[in-house]
PDB file of C-alpha atoms and ligand atoms in Angstrom:
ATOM      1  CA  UNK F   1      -4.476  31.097 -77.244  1.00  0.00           C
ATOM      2  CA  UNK F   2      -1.471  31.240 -75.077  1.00  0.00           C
ATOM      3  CA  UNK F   3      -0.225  32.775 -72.276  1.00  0.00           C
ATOM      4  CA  UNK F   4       2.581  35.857 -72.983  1.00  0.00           C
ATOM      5  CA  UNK F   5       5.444  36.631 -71.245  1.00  0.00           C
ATOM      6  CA  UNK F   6       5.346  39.728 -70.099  1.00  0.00           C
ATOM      7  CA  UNK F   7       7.809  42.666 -70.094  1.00  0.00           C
ATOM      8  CA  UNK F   8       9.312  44.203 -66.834  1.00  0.00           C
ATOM      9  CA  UNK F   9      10.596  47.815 -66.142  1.00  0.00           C
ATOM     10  CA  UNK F  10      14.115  48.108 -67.263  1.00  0.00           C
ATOM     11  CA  UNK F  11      13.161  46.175 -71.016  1.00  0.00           C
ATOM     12  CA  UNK F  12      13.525  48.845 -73.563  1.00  0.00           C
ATOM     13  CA  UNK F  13       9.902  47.496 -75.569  1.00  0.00           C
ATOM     14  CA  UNK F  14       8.363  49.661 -72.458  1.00  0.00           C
ATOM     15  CA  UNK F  15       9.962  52.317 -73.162  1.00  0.00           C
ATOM     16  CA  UNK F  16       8.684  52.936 -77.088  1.00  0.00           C
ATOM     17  CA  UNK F  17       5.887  54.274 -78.521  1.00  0.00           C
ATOM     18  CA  UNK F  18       3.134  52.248 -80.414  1.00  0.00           C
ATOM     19  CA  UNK F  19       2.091  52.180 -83.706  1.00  0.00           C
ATOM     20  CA  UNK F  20      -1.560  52.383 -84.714  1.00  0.00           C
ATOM     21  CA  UNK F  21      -3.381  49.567 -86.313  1.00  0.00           C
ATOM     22  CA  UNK F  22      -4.185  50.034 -89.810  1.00  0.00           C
ATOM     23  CA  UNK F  23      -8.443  49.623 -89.770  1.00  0.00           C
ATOM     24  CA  UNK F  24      -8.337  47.044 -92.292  1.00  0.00           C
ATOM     25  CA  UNK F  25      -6.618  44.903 -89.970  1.00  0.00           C
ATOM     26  CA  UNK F  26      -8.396  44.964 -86.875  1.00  0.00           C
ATOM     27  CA  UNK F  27     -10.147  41.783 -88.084  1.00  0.00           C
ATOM     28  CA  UNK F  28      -7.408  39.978 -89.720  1.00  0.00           C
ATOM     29  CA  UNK F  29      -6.359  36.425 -87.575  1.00  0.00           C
ATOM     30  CA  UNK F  30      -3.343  37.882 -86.362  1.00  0.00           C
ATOM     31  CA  UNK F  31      -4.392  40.784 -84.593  1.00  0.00           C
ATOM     32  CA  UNK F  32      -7.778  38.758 -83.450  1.00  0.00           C
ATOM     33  CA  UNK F  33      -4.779  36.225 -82.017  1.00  0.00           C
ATOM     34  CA  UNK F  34      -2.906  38.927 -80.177  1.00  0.00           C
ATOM     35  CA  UNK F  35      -6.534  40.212 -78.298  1.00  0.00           C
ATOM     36  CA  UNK F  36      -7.215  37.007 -77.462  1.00  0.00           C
ATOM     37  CA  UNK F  37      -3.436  35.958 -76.304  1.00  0.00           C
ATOM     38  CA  UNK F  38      -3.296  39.943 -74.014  1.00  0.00           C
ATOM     39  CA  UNK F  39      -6.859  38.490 -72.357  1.00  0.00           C
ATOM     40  CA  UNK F  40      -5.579  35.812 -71.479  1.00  0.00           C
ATOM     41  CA  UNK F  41      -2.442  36.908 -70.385  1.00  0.00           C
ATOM     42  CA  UNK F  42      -4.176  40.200 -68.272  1.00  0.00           C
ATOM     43  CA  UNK F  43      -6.444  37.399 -66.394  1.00  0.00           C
ATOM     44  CA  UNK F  44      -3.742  34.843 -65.813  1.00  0.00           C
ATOM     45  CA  UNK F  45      -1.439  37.175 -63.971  1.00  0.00           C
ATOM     46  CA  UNK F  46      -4.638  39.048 -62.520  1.00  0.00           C
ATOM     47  CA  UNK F  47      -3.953  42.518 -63.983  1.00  0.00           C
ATOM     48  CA  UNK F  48      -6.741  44.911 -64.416  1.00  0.00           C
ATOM     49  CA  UNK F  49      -5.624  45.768 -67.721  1.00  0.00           C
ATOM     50  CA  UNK F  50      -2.725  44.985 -70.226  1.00  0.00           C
ATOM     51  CA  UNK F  51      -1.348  46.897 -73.143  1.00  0.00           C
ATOM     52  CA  UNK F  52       0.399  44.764 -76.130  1.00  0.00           C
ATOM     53  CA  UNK F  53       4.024  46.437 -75.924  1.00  0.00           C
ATOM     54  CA  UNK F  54       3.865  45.151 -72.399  1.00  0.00           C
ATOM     55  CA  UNK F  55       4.282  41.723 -74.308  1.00  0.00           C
ATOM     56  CA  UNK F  56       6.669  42.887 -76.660  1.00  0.00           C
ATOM     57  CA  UNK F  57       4.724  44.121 -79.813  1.00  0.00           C
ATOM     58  CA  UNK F  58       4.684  47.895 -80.092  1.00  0.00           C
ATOM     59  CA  UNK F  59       1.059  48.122 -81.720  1.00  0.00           C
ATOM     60  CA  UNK F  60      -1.427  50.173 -80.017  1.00  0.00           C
ATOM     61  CA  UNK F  61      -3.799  47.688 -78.795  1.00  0.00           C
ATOM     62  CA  UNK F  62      -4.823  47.260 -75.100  1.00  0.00           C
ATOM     63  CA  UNK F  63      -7.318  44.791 -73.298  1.00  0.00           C
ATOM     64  CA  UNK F  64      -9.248  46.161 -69.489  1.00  0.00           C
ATOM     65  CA  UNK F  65     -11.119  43.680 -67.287  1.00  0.00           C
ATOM     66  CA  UNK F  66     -11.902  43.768 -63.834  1.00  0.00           C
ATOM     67  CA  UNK F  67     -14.257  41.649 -62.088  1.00  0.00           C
ATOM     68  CA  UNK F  68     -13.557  39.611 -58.897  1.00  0.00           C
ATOM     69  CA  UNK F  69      -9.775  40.324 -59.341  1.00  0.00           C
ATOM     70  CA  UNK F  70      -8.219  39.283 -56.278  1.00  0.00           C
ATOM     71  CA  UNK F  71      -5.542  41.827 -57.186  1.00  0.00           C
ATOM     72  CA  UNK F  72      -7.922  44.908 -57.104  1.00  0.00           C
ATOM     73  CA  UNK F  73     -10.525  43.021 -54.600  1.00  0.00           C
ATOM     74  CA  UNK F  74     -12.257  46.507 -53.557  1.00  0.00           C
ATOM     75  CA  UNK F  75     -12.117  47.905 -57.547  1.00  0.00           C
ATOM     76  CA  UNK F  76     -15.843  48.509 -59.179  1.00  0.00           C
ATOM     77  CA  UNK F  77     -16.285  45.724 -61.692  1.00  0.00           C
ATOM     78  CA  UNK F  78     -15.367  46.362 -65.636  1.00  0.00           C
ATOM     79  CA  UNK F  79     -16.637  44.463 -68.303  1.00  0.00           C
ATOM     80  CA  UNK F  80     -13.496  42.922 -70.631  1.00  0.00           C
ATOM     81  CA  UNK F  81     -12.926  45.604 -73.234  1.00  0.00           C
ATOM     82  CA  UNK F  82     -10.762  45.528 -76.000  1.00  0.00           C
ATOM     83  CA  UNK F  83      -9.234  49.350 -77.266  1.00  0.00           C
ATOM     84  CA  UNK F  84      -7.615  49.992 -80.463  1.00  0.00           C
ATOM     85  CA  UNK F  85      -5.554  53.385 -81.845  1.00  0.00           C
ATOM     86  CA  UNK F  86      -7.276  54.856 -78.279  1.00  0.00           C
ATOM     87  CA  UNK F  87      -7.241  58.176 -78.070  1.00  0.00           C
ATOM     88  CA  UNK F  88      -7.606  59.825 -74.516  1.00  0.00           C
ATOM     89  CA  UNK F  89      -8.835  63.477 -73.731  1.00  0.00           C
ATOM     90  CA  UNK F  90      -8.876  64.701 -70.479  1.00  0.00           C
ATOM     91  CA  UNK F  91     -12.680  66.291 -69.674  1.00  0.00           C
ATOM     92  CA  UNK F  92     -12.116  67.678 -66.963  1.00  0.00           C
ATOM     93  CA  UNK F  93      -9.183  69.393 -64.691  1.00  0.00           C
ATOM     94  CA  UNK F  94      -9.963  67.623 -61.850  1.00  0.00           C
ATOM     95  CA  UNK F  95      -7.182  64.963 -60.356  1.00  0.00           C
ATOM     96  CA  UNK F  96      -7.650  62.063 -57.800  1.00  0.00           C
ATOM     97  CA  UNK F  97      -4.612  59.847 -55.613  1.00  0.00           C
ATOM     98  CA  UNK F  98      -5.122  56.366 -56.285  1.00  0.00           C
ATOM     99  CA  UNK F  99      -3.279  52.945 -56.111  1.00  0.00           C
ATOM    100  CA  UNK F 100      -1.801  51.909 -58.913  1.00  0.00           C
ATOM    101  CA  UNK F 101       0.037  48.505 -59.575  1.00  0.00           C
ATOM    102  CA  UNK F 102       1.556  46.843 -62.550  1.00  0.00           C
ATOM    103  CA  UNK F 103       2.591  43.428 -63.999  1.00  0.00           C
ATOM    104  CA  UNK F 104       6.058  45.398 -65.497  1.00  0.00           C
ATOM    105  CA  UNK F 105       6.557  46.641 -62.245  1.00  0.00           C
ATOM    106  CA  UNK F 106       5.970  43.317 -60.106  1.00  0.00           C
ATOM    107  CA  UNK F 107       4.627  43.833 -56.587  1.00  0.00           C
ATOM    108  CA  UNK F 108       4.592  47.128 -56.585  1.00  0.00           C
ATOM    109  CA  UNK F 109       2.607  49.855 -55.501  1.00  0.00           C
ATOM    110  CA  UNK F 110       2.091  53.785 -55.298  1.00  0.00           C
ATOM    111  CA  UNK F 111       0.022  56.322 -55.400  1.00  0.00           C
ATOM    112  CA  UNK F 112      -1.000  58.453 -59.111  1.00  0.00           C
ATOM    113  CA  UNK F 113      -2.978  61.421 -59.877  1.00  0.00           C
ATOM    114  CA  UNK F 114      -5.195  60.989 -62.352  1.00  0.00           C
ATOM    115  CA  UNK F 115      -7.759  62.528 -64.332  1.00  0.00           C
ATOM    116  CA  UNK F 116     -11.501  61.401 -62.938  1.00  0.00           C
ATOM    117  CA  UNK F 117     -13.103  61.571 -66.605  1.00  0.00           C
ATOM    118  CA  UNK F 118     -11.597  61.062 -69.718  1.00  0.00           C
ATOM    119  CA  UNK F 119     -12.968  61.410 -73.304  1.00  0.00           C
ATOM    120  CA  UNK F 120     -12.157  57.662 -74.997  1.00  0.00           C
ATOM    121  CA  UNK F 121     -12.104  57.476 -78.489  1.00  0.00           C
ATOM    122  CA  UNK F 122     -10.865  54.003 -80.165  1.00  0.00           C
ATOM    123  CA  UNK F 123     -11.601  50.934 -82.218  1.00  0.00           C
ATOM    124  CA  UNK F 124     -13.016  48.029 -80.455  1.00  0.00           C
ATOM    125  CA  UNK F 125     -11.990  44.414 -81.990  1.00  0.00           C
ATOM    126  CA  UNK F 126     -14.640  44.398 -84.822  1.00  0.00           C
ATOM    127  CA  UNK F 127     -13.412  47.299 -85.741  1.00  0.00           C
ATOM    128  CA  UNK F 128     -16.479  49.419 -84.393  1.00  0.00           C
ATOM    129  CA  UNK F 129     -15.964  53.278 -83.347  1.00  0.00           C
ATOM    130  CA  UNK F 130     -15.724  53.576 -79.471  1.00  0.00           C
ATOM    131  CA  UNK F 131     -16.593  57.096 -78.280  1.00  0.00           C
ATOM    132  CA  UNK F 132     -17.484  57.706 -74.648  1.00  0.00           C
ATOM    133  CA  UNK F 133     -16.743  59.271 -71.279  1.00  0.00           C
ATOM    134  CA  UNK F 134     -15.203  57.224 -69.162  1.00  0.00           C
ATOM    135  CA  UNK F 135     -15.109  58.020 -65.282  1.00  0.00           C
ATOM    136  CA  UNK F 136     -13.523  57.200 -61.909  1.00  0.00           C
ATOM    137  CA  UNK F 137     -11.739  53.564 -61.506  1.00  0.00           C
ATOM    138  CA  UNK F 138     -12.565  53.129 -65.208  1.00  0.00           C
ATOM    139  CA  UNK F 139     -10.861  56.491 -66.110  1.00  0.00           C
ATOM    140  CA  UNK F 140      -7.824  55.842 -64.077  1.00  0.00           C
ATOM    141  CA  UNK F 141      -7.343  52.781 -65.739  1.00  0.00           C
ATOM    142  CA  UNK F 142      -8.252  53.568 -69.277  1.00  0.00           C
ATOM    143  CA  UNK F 143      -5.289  56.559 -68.708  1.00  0.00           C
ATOM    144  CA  UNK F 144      -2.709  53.532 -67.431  1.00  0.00           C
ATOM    145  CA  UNK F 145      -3.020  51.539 -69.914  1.00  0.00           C
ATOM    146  CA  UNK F 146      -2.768  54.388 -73.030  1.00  0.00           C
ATOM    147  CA  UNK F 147       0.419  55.684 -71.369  1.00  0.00           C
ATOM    148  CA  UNK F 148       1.732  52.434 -72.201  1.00  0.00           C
ATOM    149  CA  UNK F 149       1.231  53.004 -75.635  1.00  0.00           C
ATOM    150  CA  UNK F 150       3.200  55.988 -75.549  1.00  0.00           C
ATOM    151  CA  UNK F 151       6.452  54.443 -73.650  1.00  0.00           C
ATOM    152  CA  UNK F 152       5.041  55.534 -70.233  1.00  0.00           C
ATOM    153  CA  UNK F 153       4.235  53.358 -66.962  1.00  0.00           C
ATOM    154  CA  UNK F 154       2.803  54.846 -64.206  1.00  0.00           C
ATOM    155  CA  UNK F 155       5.905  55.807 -61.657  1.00  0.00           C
ATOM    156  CA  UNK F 156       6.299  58.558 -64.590  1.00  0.00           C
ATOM    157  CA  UNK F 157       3.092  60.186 -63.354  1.00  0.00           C
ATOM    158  CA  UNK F 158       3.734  59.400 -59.464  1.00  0.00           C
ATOM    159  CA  UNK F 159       4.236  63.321 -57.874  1.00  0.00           C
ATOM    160  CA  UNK F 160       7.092  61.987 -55.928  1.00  0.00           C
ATOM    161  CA  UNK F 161       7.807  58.284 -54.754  1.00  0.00           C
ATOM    162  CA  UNK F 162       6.602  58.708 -50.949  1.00  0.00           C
ATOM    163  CA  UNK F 163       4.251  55.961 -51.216  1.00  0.00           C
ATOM    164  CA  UNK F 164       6.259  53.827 -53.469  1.00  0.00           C
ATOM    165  CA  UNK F 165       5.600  50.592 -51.724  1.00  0.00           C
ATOM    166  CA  UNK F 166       6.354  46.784 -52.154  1.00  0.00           C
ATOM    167  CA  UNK F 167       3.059  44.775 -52.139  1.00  0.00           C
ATOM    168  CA  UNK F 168       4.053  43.193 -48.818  1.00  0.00           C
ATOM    169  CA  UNK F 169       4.465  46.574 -46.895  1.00  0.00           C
ATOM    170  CA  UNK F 170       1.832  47.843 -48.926  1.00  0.00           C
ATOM    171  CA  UNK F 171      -0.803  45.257 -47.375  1.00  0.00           C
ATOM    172  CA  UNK F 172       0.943  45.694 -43.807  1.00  0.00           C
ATOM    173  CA  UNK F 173       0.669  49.841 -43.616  1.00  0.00           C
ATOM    174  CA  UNK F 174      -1.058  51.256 -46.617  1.00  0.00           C
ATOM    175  CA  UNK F 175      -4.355  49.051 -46.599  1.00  0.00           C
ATOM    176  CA  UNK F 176      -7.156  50.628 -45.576  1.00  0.00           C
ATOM    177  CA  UNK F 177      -5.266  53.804 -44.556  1.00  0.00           C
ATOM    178  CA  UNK F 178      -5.360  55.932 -47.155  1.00  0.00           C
ATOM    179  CA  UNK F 179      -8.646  55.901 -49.728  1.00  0.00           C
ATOM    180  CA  UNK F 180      -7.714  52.820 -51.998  1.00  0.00           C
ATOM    181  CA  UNK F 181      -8.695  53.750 -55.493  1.00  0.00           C
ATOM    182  CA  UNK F 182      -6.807  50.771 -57.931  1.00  0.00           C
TER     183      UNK F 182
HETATM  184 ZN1   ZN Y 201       0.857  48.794 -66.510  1.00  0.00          ZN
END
């Protein structure tokens, strides 16, 4: 396994879309070496989740832990899940502010609407059918991490950039303030 360096905002690789994963390969040693090298990449650098053209390889394949995450301290707990050619339908109308951060967009914070629940539909890394409702913290991040997939990060989505924040201001005014969601 190894560690990946990972893109920031301004690289154009964020700024593509991703190409599906033909089924047949889900199992093959190269894609089972990319899962394992975005896990260990997401939990090295502490992210919550991590998509694979935020390492440079525009295929649609992203990775979504949380657990004891010193980034996300407060966030409800996620078991690691791996989410191939996802597709994401919104359930529901319904939009909630929360936190967002993300390792292209280093120390950085701001608030994003997103949908609460989310229809997921995707491969997992065996190459087993994924179909469920996802909700809440789960939701949000499920939505962050497709967008990548389509060229998107999540400033695109901010309503305006009021609470953009650096992580150090973000700790020293935001914290606590306003109802901390990611
Ligand atoms: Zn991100």
């Amino acid at each position: 396994m190894a560690i990946l360096k990972v893109a920031r905002l301004g690289h154009p690789v964020l700024r593509e879309k991703s190409l599906p994963v033909p089924i047949d390969e889900i199992r093959s040693p190269e894609i089972q070496r990319l899962i394992d090298d975005l896990v260990e990449t997401m939990r090295e650098y502490n992210g919550a989740g991590l998509a694979a053209p935020q390492v440079h390889v525009l295929k649609q394949i992203c990775v979504i832990e949380a657990q004891g995450n010193p980034r996300y301290p407060e966030a409800p707990a996620i078991p690691l899940t791996v989410l191939i050619n996802p597709v994401v339908t919104p359930v529901t109308d319904e939009l909630e502010d929360g936190w967002e951060g993300c390792l292209s967009v280093p120390d950085m914070r701001g608030v994003v609407p997103r949908q609460t629940a989310v229809r997921l539909e995707a491969y997992d890394r065996d190459g087993a059918r994924i179909d469920v409702v996802a909700k809440e913290f789960f939701a949000r991040v499920i939505q962050h991490e497709t967008d990548h997939l389509q060229g998107k990060v999540y400033l695109d989505r901010m309503r305006d950039f009021s609470t953009l924040t650096h992580l150090a201001e973000w700790n020293k005014y935001w914290l606590g303030i306003q109802e901390q969601d990611d």
